[in-house]
Amino acid sequence: MSSLTLPELEQRLDEALELDLVRLSPEQAAKGLAPFSREQQERALHWSKIAAQAHVQIGQQVSIYAATALGLMSDEVMGRWVYHALDLYDRKGLFPAVEVIKSVAQYAEEAEARARGVEFDESATMLGHFVQGLSGRRLLLEEGESHWTDSEKIYLPPFVGDFEQRADNFQLYKAQLVTLWAENWYGTWRLVQKESPQGETVQTRISQWLAPRAMPERDLLLLQRLEIIRIDAQLQREFPGIYRERARLLQLMGTPLLPAGWEYAGSALNNPEATLETSLLWLDRIDDVPPPRLCYQGVWQIDALNRAAERRAAQEQGTLQYLLWKVAEELQLSEPEQQKAKFEWRFTDEREQREGAPEIELLLEDQPVAPPEMMSELVHSIIQDFGELPPEYLHPAGGAAFDPDRTVKSAQNVWGGTYHEEGAFLYDEWDGPRLNYRKEWTVLREMEAKMGDLHFVTETLNKYHRLVGQLRKSFEALRSADLLLKRQQNGDNLDVDAVVDAMVDHQQGREMTDRLYLQNHRHDRSIAVMIMVDMSGSTKGWINDAERESLVLLCEALETLDDRYAIYGFSGWTRKRCEVFPIKTFEQPYDDGVKQKIAGIEAQDYTRMGVAIRHLSKLLNEAEARTRLLITLSDGKPDDSDGYNGGYAIEDTRMALLEARRSGIHPFCITIDREGQEYLPHMYGPAGYTVVDAVDKLPLKVADIYRRLTL
Amino acid sequence: MNHPVAKQQIEEIWIEEEPYYEPVGEEIALFESAYHNKLPLLLKGPTGCGKTRFMEHMAWRLKRPLITVSCHDDLTASDLVGRYLIVGGETRWIDGPLARAVRSGGICYLDEIVEARKDTMVVIHPLADDRRVLPMEKIGEQLQAAPEFAMVVSYNPGYQSVLKELKQSTRQRFVAIEFNYPDPELEKRIIIRESGVDEPIAQNLVKFSEMTRNLKGSGLDEGASTRLLVHTAKLIVSGIPPITACSAGIGQALTDDPDMVAAVHELSAALF
């Protein structure tokens, strides 16, 4: 195969990237690619096309920089380069993605390091568990420019690849994390005593403590090193394994922990009683240039630390005071007594004060009181900051703003990964052509379902009066029932018929069977079913009526069984606005409220199916059952306005169904789309769907299909 | 006629030697008092915190045989009460473990009672109040319990499943004793005593278990139990390196999640 000529290349690029639509010229790219072999040119075209599917500009940039990339990278690395850019595009937008494409030389250089390095994405979950296991306030791991902490989150660089060996890089990454955890845990951020100009002792943060000094910035670096020396000594005592690795890393790097001339400081900080104050004391005695950084030394972001500490202090003081007020309330103190009530506290075990979480006891007028359960985590967090419970924290005060039941909820949302989009769920989406997930691409919310007119349900029941009776009867046959199994090897009772037969055999000298028992066998269905109803715009009119009628009949029939079932509608408009409408949750009974919500189902916007499947399978997996069914009622292909259609939509839906199946769910689809044969086998598998060819038959069919599915 | 079910479940033991047990609170006095007052007992607590060992200890202390039945979701009333078997051409009634304990005045310990089928509760109820009788429907008898008989059931309230809740009508018949993991000092002593491991290693194992308990609820369903710590200590005593022992004895035993297994591994590597 000969190489493509310049005009050919231009034409191919035009086709692949659809450049003419956006008035970009393929000229530069074509020129760059012209000298390459046909095979290389095809590779460049391939990756440009994939990138262009996300955004035409990224595609164009790939086509331009492909010429450089071909010279520097293997095909595999080139793929990673493009995917990395696309990931960035998904998460952060066009500009950072284009930057990655442009810095192709740098990427190629790093690619080698990446192969032996450790990345945040691959190790964050594990390290998150690790750091939580170490004890102390829960710290959230996030990716950042460098490694630092604000005492609530720990930021780690996206990648560490300083060493030749992967294992060493991992140890370094872990050591960096441990440093930040240890600074939090061993009290580097605590308040320090300081003499005010008026001669009083006040508590202040390190930054203020250092501010009046001649060289505060230099001193901050010196202090950081002193603190690391202290921390390493603590680690040596409590976590010898961690310490061993840290010492080894320093040796590999050739930087000693103790700079020359710091020996006295070192032995002072080695004392188990040493605290931040010890480091500050030695800061005065060391007049040195800051020593070179250690490989696991973090970056101190004092401003961020102060901000987080102040915010937390206010929040925690408020919450603790609120909880104490609740305690006082439960003790049924009168209002003025509550105002006056003064709690005290003490460590229950002095020895444990230094090791692990301290146990404390709460006292009210010398009488121990039982603290509410959630107080313990809070108290530990406060003690981590202050080393004690400051007296002003111990006055009960009722401020509903600090009611933890209210605040915890929003906090949990943050933990749940909905940080960027308050109150919403984020799901990945499968990008078929790219063969890769788009991270946290879709934003889904659970919306309140509309109430309709109850009349619709009564009407439907009248209309299908005879059918309902039949359905009930056929469903009753499915009910969990006790079956008496005869002639079993084991059982509760003797099967008299079997015994008589056996006796006869015995008398006649034949072999006697051992199947002599009756066994009560409980035929236990244990099924949970999630019914997922298409509420896209195309269902408007009689399809919608048919869907609602089907649901009414299905519910009526399901009520005769013990199967747990939930009904959710889904719709949406672009990836930022995916919505599901809970019509009936697993816990809700089938009551008038649910009936009204069924009646209120309305055609809405588009059909972004993948995200709805992912969310509803998550809910379904939380239901207690042996068999889990996900039934989709739909009228056509998945489809959304922002390019979610055709092959892309089908592949994403298929992937979502595969994920569901992997988690033990049986998906099934009931559709009225006569063309369903074309794509449904690919999505649901050959036996995973039914096409109902006439809309008016849908209500008659759905319950029956369900019955057969679960027979 | 072989009855594998019956054979496996019944362990009737006269315990001759004192089983090692470290009291955590007042449980021994409570148990003895309930026993002498003919009150049934309910032991609550997480898995591996010493409920079964406590029962062995108490059976030894009270000099009664102990019949332990591990309940499971196919355990029926007849498995407890008894059934007819064919022996040599005629039917013969064979007592189940509960009936044997009731007749002979033993201690019947129904482990993980919530796992049993609902119908087993029916036979437990009349035994668990002041009637102290076991209805034996199939032979039309009511068996009056011997004065030395005692019934003890256990369950783990930590399971989050709603299906595994004990009904009020059942639980309100029992004197309940709550068990929890022993405090660190005691736990260390137990590990040393049970496995013969050195004190510093036992100390680290206890600390390690605290770390896993920090992870409870955010990745782990349960922290490492005292039983797992003892297992791990035994592995260490027989020459397995501590980090490997922690991984096999605790990490892999707690979870299948690869990230969590790796994290637990790193935690043990931090200590040893």
mmCIF file of N, CA and C in Angstrom, chain A residues 217-275:
data_model
loop_
_atom_site.group_PDB
_atom_site.id
_atom_site.type_symbol
_atom_site.label_atom_id
_atom_site.label_comp_id
_atom_site.label_asym_id
_atom_site.label_seq_id
_atom_site.Cartn_x
_atom_site.Cartn_y
_atom_site.Cartn_z
ATOM 1 N N GLU A 217 9.274 32.839 56.434
ATOM 2 C CA GLU A 217 9.168 31.796 55.409
ATOM 3 C C GLU A 217 10.250 30.728 55.576
ATOM 4 N N ARG A 218 11.452 31.210 55.876
ATOM 5 C CA ARG A 218 12.533 30.260 56.123
ATOM 6 C C ARG A 218 12.191 29.411 57.349
ATOM 7 N N ASP A 219 11.693 30.078 58.377
ATOM 8 C CA ASP A 219 11.378 29.364 59.610
ATOM 9 C C ASP A 219 10.281 28.320 59.401
ATOM 10 N N LEU A 220 9.362 28.644 58.515
ATOM 11 C CA LEU A 220 8.292 27.685 58.230
ATOM 12 C C LEU A 220 8.886 26.396 57.657
ATOM 13 N N LEU A 221 9.837 26.556 56.751
ATOM 14 C CA LEU A 221 10.479 25.380 56.162
ATOM 15 C C LEU A 221 11.283 24.600 57.207
ATOM 16 N N LEU A 222 11.984 25.358 58.073
ATOM 17 C CA LEU A 222 12.745 24.684 59.132
ATOM 18 C C LEU A 222 11.806 23.921 60.060
ATOM 19 N N LEU A 223 10.703 24.591 60.393
ATOM 20 C CA LEU A 223 9.740 23.961 61.298
ATOM 21 C C LEU A 223 9.165 22.697 60.667
ATOM 22 N N GLN A 224 8.909 22.784 59.383
ATOM 23 C CA GLN A 224 8.342 21.617 58.698
ATOM 24 C C GLN A 224 9.292 20.419 58.816
ATOM 25 N N ARG A 225 10.605 20.706 58.658
ATOM 26 C CA ARG A 225 11.571 19.624 58.764
ATOM 27 C C ARG A 225 11.626 19.079 60.194
ATOM 28 N N LEU A 226 11.613 20.005 61.171
ATOM 29 C CA LEU A 226 11.630 19.557 62.568
ATOM 30 C C LEU A 226 10.431 18.670 62.864
ATOM 31 N N GLU A 227 9.287 19.069 62.323
ATOM 32 C CA GLU A 227 8.076 18.281 62.547
ATOM 33 C C GLU A 227 8.200 16.894 61.917
ATOM 34 N N ILE A 228 8.816 16.848 60.741
ATOM 35 C CA ILE A 228 8.972 15.531 60.103
ATOM 36 C C ILE A 228 9.880 14.642 60.954
ATOM 37 N N ILE A 229 10.900 15.258 61.553
ATOM 38 C CA ILE A 229 11.791 14.460 62.413
ATOM 39 C C ILE A 229 10.995 13.907 63.597
ATOM 40 N N ARG A 230 10.146 14.771 64.146
ATOM 41 C CA ARG A 230 9.331 14.332 65.285
ATOM 42 C C ARG A 230 8.350 13.231 64.851
ATOM 43 N N ILE A 231 7.735 13.461 63.724
ATOM 44 C CA ILE A 231 6.751 12.485 63.226
ATOM 45 C C ILE A 231 7.410 11.140 62.949
ATOM 46 N N ASP A 232 8.581 11.189 62.324
ATOM 47 C CA ASP A 232 9.250 9.928 62.021
ATOM 48 C C ASP A 232 9.606 9.158 63.291
ATOM 49 N N ALA A 233 9.933 9.906 64.342
ATOM 50 C CA ALA A 233 10.236 9.237 65.603
ATOM 51 C C ALA A 233 8.976 8.571 66.161
ATOM 52 N N GLN A 234 7.844 9.264 66.043
ATOM 53 C CA GLN A 234 6.574 8.681 66.489
ATOM 54 C C GLN A 234 6.266 7.426 65.673
ATOM 55 N N LEU A 235 6.452 7.542 64.365
ATOM 56 C CA LEU A 235 6.147 6.409 63.494
ATOM 57 C C LEU A 235 7.040 5.224 63.836
ATOM 58 N N GLN A 236 8.290 5.526 64.151
ATOM 59 C CA GLN A 236 9.208 4.440 64.481
ATOM 60 C C GLN A 236 8.701 3.662 65.695
ATOM 61 N N ARG A 237 8.142 4.396 66.642
ATOM 62 C CA ARG A 237 7.633 3.720 67.843
ATOM 63 C C ARG A 237 6.344 2.960 67.542
ATOM 64 N N GLU A 238 5.449 3.574 66.767
ATOM 65 C CA GLU A 238 4.118 2.987 66.633
ATOM 66 C C GLU A 238 3.913 2.174 65.359
ATOM 67 N N PHE A 239 4.570 2.554 64.294
ATOM 68 C CA PHE A 239 4.396 1.823 63.037
ATOM 69 C C PHE A 239 5.761 1.477 62.455
ATOM 70 N N PRO A 240 6.438 0.524 63.083
ATOM 71 C CA PRO A 240 7.802 0.215 62.637
ATOM 72 C C PRO A 240 7.877 -0.111 61.148
ATOM 73 N N GLY A 241 6.830 -0.741 60.615
ATOM 74 C CA GLY A 241 6.844 -1.106 59.197
ATOM 75 C C GLY A 241 6.897 0.130 58.322
ATOM 76 N N ILE A 242 6.079 1.115 58.670
ATOM 77 C CA ILE A 242 6.063 2.352 57.891
ATOM 78 C C ILE A 242 7.421 3.042 58.005
ATOM 79 N N TYR A 243 7.937 3.087 59.206
ATOM 80 C CA TYR A 243 9.197 3.787 59.434
ATOM 81 C C TYR A 243 10.320 3.154 58.606
ATOM 82 N N ARG A 244 10.327 1.813 58.612
ATOM 83 C CA ARG A 244 11.373 1.108 57.882
ATOM 84 C C ARG A 244 11.405 1.535 56.411
ATOM 85 N N GLU A 245 10.205 1.595 55.812
ATOM 86 C CA GLU A 245 10.131 1.975 54.399
ATOM 87 C C GLU A 245 10.580 3.416 54.184
ATOM 88 N N ARG A 246 10.213 4.275 55.118
ATOM 89 C CA ARG A 246 10.583 5.688 54.970
ATOM 90 C C ARG A 246 12.105 5.834 55.040
ATOM 91 N N ALA A 247 12.706 5.108 55.980
ATOM 92 C CA ALA A 247 14.157 5.196 56.115
ATOM 93 C C ALA A 247 14.831 4.691 54.838
ATOM 94 N N ARG A 248 14.241 3.627 54.273
ATOM 95 C CA ARG A 248 14.822 3.060 53.056
ATOM 96 C C ARG A 248 14.727 4.055 51.898
ATOM 97 N N LEU A 249 13.599 4.727 51.793
ATOM 98 C CA LEU A 249 13.427 5.705 50.714
ATOM 99 C C LEU A 249 14.454 6.823 50.827
ATOM 100 N N LEU A 250 14.675 7.289 52.070
ATOM 101 C CA LEU A 250 15.646 8.362 52.265
ATOM 102 C C LEU A 250 17.034 7.900 51.837
ATOM 103 N N GLN A 251 17.307 6.637 52.138
ATOM 104 C CA GLN A 251 18.608 6.093 51.770
ATOM 105 C C GLN A 251 18.760 6.039 50.239
ATOM 106 N N LEU A 252 17.682 5.589 49.592
ATOM 107 C CA LEU A 252 17.706 5.536 48.132
ATOM 108 C C LEU A 252 17.945 6.925 47.540
ATOM 109 N N MET A 253 17.323 7.900 48.167
ATOM 110 C CA MET A 253 17.424 9.269 47.678
ATOM 111 C C MET A 253 18.750 9.928 48.078
ATOM 112 N N GLY A 254 19.356 9.354 49.111
ATOM 113 C CA GLY A 254 20.612 9.923 49.585
ATOM 114 C C GLY A 254 20.463 11.196 50.397
ATOM 115 N N THR A 255 19.249 11.441 50.939
ATOM 116 C CA THR A 255 19.077 12.590 51.825
ATOM 117 C C THR A 255 18.866 12.081 53.244
ATOM 118 N N PRO A 256 19.733 12.470 54.194
ATOM 119 C CA PRO A 256 19.524 12.028 55.560
ATOM 120 C C PRO A 256 18.365 12.790 56.199
ATOM 121 N N LEU A 257 17.693 12.150 57.144
ATOM 122 C CA LEU A 257 16.574 12.793 57.838
ATOM 123 C C LEU A 257 17.080 13.969 58.669
ATOM 124 N N LEU A 258 18.198 13.738 59.351
ATOM 125 C CA LEU A 258 18.766 14.786 60.207
ATOM 126 C C LEU A 258 19.864 15.524 59.445
ATOM 127 N N PRO A 259 19.685 16.800 59.154
ATOM 128 C CA PRO A 259 20.776 17.551 58.525
ATOM 129 C C PRO A 259 21.948 17.649 59.501
ATOM 130 N N ALA A 260 23.130 17.846 58.958
ATOM 131 C CA ALA A 260 24.309 17.904 59.817
ATOM 132 C C ALA A 260 24.158 19.031 60.830
ATOM 133 N N GLY A 261 24.515 18.749 62.044
ATOM 134 C CA GLY A 261 24.440 19.779 63.081
ATOM 135 C C GLY A 261 23.104 19.814 63.810
ATOM 136 N N TRP A 262 22.137 18.965 63.422
ATOM 137 C CA TRP A 262 20.819 18.966 64.056
ATOM 138 C C TRP A 262 20.685 17.848 65.094
ATOM 139 N N GLU A 263 21.811 17.235 65.483
ATOM 140 C CA GLU A 263 21.727 16.025 66.299
ATOM 141 C C GLU A 263 20.978 16.250 67.609
ATOM 142 N N TYR A 264 21.236 17.404 68.232
ATOM 143 C CA TYR A 264 20.569 17.646 69.528
ATOM 144 C C TYR A 264 19.062 17.785 69.341
ATOM 145 N N ALA A 265 18.719 18.531 68.315
ATOM 146 C CA ALA A 265 17.290 18.661 68.018
ATOM 147 C C ALA A 265 16.695 17.275 67.782
ATOM 148 N N GLY A 266 17.441 16.457 67.041
ATOM 149 C CA GLY A 266 16.971 15.115 66.725
ATOM 150 C C GLY A 266 16.669 14.313 67.969
ATOM 151 N N SER A 267 17.597 14.355 68.933
ATOM 152 C CA SER A 267 17.348 13.513 70.103
ATOM 153 C C SER A 267 16.228 14.099 70.965
ATOM 154 N N ALA A 268 16.071 15.414 70.953
ATOM 155 C CA ALA A 268 14.963 15.997 71.716
ATOM 156 C C ALA A 268 13.633 15.600 71.092
ATOM 157 N N LEU A 269 13.591 15.615 69.770
ATOM 158 C CA LEU A 269 12.332 15.299 69.089
ATOM 159 C C LEU A 269 12.038 13.805 69.112
ATOM 160 N N ASN A 270 13.054 13.034 69.447
ATOM 161 C CA ASN A 270 12.878 11.590 69.541
ATOM 162 C C ASN A 270 12.131 11.193 70.801
ATOM 163 N N ASN A 271 12.063 12.095 71.740
ATOM 164 C CA ASN A 271 11.389 11.828 73.003
ATOM 165 C C ASN A 271 9.894 11.595 72.752
ATOM 166 N N PRO A 272 9.344 10.528 73.333
ATOM 167 C CA PRO A 272 7.913 10.274 73.113
ATOM 168 C C PRO A 272 7.021 11.426 73.566
ATOM 169 N N GLU A 273 7.536 12.264 74.476
ATOM 170 C CA GLU A 273 6.716 13.370 74.981
ATOM 171 C C GLU A 273 6.799 14.594 74.075
ATOM 172 N N ALA A 274 7.645 14.551 73.062
ATOM 173 C CA ALA A 274 7.841 15.732 72.216
ATOM 174 C C ALA A 274 6.547 16.114 71.508
ATOM 175 N N THR A 275 6.297 17.414 71.415
ATOM 176 C CA THR A 275 5.111 17.902 70.710
ATOM 177 C C THR A 275 5.535 19.005 69.760
#
